[in-house]
C-alpha positions as MATLAB code, in Angstrom:
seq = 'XXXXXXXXXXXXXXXXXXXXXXXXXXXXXXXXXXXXXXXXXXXXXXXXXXXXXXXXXXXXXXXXXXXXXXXXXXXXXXXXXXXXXXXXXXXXXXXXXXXXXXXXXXXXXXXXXXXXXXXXXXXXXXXXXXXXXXXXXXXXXXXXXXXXXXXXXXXXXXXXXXXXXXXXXXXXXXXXXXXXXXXXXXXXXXXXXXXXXXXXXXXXXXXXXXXXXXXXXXXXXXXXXXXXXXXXXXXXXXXXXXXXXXXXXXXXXXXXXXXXXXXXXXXXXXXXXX';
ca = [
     -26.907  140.453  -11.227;
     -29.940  139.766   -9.503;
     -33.469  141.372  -10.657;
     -36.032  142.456   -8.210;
     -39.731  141.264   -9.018;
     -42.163  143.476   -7.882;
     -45.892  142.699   -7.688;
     -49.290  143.078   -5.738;
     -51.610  140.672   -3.795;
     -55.355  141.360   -2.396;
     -55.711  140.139    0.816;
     -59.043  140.389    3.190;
     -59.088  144.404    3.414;
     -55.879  145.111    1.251;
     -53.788  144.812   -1.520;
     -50.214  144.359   -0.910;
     -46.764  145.629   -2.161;
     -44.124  142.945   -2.258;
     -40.463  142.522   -4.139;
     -38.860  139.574   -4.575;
     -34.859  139.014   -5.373;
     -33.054  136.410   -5.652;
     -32.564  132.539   -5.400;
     -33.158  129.624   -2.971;
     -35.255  128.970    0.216;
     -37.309  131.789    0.647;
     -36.861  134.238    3.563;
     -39.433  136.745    4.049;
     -38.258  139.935    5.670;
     -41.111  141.587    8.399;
     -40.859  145.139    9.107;
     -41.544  147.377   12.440;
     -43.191  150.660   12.935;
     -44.025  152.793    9.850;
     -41.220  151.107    8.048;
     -41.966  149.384    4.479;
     -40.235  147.313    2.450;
     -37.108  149.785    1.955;
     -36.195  149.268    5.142;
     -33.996  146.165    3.895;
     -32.314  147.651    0.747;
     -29.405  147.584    2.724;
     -29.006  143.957    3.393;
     -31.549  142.169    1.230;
     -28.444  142.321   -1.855;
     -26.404  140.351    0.755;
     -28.607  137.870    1.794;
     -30.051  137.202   -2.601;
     -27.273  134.860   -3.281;
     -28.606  132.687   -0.654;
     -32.671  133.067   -0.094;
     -35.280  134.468   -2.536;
     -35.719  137.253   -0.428;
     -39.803  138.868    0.066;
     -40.182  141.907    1.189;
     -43.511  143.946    1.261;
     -45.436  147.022    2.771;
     -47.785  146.114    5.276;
     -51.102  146.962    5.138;
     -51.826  151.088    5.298;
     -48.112  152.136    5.011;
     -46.642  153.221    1.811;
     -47.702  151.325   -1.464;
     -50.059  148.738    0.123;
     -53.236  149.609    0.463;
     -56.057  149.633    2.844;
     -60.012  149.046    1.189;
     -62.266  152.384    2.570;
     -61.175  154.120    5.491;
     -57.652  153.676    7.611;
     -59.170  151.818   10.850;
     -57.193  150.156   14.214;
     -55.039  147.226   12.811;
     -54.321  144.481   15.152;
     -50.876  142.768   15.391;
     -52.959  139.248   14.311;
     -54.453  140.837   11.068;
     -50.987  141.997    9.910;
     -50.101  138.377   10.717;
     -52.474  137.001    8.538;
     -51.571  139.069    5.207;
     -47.832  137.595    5.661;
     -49.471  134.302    6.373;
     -51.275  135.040    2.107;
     -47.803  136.424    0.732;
     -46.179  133.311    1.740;
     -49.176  131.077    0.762;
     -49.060  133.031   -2.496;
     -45.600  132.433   -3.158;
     -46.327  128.884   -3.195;
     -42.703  127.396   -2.035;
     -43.286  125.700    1.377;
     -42.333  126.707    4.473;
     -40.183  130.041    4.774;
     -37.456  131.253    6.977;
     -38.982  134.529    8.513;
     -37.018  138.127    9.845;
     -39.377  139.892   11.582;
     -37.559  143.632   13.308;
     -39.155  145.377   15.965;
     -42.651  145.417   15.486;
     -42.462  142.810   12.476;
     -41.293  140.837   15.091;
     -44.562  140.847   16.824;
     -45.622  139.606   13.399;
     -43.471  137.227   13.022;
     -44.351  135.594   15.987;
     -47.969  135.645   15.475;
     -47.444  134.062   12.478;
     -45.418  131.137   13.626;
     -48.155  130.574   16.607;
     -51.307  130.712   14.075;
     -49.763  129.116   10.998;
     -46.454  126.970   12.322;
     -46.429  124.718    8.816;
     -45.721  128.241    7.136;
     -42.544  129.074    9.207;
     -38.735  126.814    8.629;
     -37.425  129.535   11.573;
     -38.303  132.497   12.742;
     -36.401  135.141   13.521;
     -37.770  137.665   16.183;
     -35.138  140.870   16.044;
     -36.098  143.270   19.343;
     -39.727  142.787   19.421;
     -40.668  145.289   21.826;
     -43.357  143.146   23.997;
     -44.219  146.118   27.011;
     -46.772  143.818   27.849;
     -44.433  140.886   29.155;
     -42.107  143.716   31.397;
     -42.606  144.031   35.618;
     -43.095  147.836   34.225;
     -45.600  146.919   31.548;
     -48.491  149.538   33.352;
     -46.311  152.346   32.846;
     -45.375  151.491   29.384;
     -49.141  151.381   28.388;
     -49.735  154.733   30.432;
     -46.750  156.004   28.318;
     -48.409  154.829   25.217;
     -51.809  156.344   25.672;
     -50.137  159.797   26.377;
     -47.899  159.946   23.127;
     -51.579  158.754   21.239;
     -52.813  161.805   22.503;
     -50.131  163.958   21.967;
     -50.652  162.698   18.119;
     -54.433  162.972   18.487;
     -53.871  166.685   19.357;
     -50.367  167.795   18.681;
     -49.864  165.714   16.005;
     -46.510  163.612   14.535;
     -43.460  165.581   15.643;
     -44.360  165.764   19.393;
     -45.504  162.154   19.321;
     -43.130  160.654   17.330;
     -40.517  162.759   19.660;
     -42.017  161.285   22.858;
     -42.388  157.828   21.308;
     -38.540  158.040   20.443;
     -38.020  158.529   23.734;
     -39.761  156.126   25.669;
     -37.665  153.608   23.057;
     -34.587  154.878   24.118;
     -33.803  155.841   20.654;
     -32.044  159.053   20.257;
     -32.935  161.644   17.863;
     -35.542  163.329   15.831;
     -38.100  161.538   13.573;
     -35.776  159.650   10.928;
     -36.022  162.186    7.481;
     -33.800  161.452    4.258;
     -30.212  162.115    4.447;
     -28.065  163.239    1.850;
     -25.689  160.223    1.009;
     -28.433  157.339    0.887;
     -28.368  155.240   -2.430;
     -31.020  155.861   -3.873;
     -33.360  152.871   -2.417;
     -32.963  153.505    1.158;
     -33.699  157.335    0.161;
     -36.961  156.108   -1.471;
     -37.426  154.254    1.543;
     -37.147  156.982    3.923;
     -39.107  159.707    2.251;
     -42.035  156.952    2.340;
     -41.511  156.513    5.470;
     -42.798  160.266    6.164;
     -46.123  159.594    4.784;
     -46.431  156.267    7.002;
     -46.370  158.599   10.600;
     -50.331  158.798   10.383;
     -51.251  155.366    9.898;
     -48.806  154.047   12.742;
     -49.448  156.376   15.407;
     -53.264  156.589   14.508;
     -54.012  152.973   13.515;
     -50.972  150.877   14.631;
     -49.374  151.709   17.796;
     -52.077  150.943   20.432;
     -52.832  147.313   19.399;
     -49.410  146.466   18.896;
     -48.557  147.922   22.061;
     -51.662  145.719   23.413;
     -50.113  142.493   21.467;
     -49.124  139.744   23.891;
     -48.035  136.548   22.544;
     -49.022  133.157   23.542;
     -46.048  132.056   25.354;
     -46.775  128.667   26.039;
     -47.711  127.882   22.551;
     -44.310  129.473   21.196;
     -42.102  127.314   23.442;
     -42.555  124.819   20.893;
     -41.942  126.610   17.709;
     -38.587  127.480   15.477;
     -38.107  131.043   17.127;
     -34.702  132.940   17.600;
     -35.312  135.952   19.725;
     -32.167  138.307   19.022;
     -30.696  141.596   20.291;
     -28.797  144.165   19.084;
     -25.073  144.378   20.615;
     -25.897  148.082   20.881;
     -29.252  147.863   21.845;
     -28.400  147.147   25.728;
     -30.620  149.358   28.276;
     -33.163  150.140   25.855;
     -36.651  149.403   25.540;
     -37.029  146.589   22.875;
     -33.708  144.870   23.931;
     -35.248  144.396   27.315;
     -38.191  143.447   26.159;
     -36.399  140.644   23.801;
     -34.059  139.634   26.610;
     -37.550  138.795   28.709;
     -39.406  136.978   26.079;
     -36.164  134.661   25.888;
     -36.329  134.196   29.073;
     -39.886  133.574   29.260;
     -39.265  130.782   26.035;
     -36.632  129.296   28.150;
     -33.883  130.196   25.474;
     -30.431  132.714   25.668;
     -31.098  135.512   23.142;
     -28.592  135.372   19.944;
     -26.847  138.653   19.892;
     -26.514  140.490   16.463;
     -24.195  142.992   15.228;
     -25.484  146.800   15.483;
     -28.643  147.951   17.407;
     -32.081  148.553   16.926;
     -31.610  149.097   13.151;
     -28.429  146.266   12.286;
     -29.468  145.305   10.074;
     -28.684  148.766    7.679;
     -25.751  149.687    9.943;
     -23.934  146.342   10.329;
     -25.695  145.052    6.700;
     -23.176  142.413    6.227;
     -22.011  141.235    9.556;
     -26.206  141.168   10.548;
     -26.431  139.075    7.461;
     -23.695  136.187    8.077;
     -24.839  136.211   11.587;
     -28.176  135.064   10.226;
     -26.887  132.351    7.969;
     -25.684  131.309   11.326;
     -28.610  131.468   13.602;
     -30.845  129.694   10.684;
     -28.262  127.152   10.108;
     -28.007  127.793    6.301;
     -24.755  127.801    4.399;
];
């Protein structure tokens, strides 16, 4: 059975969380919103026979870190701490999973450091910028900031659900988790603060260079179940704007826990590994 490695890295501003399992080419797993690490404990055990799989807490969120006082974290910072894990881990370039907002990540990884990056895979980044609605979606986003400046996580994190399409009340632990994703998820509650107060604006501000990225290793992929909503659309434009046909993945937003093994084989596929 494979053993998790868990360590810490200081990076410009930070120290990091990161867990490693597994054996072969690495593949570093990128997570969105206030997510952290946990987010994966559902498929990183079926991907460890294949990659070393990384995954860490970004900056500010859960067991990583910020130096003095929480401040406005741009899309190209978070960029550059993935850019020192995988310079740290000291194995060459990496295949990359970036979801939702780690997909933003992702891709300003591959455009700043492109000898770091085998593939990348961008899963639903939710670009606003690059939609024919993209003023609304930024007048959207300055109200649920608000809301959080003054009503504080509930109401925004209720209006920010809904301006994703995404169903539902802020995600809370559920009876039935194992005990990693339940770990995960009760993190996950303290991380509210740092992404509505320090996160949300610049990433919803982030606009890639497209130009640049035509060149690059990038999959842009979408959920089967993701259709109409706001990150799918936003994915399906991007590939369009790259001049490629999105791959389609099993599950929605959040396959990748729902569809764990399907999500994974369907990467082997789009990365072209065994």
């Amino acid at each position: 059975m494979n053993q998790s490695r868990t360590d810490t890295l200081e990076v410009p501003g930070a120290t990091l969380h990161y867990e490693v399992l597994g054996a072969g080419p690495v593949l570093l797993l990128i997570p969105g919103g206030p997510a952290d690490a946990g987010a994966f404990a559902s498929i990183r055990g079926e991907l460890s026979g294949r990659y070393t799989v990384v995954t860490y807490d970004p900056r500010g969120l859960s067991r990583s870190s910020v130096d003095g006082e929480p401040r406005n974290t741009t899309v190209r910072t978070f960029a550059d701490d993935a850019h020192e894990l995988l310079a740290a881990m000291g194995t060459g370039p990496a295949y990359v999973l970036g979801s939702s907002g780690g997909a933003l990540v992702g891709l300003e990884l591959v455009s700043r450091y492109p000898e770091q990056v085998r593939a990348l895979v961008a899963h639903e980044p939710p670009l606003t910028r690059l939609l024919d609605d993209a003023d609304e979606h930024a007048r959207s986003a300055r109200e649920i900031h608000d809301t959080y400046l003054s009503e504080g996580v509930g109401p925004a994190m209720g209006k920010f659900l809904a301006s994703a399409g995404l169903d539902g009340d802020p995600p809370r632990p559920a009876a039935g988790l194992n005990p990693e994703m339940a770990g995960a998820m009760a993190r996950m509650q303290g991380n509210f603060d740092f992404f509505l107060g320090h996160m949300f604006l610049p990433f919803g501000e982030y606009a890639p260079d497209i130009p640049r990225l035509r060149s690059l290793p990038i999959t842009v992929a979408v959920g089967e179940a993701s259709e109409g909503q706001l990150a799918y659309r936003a994915a399906v434009t991007l590939a369009e704007r790259l001049g490629k046909e999105p791959a389609v993945f099993p599950g929605d937003h959040g396959g990748f826990n729902s569809h764990p093994r399907a999500f994974a084989r369907r990467l082997d596929e789009v990365l072209g590994t065994p």
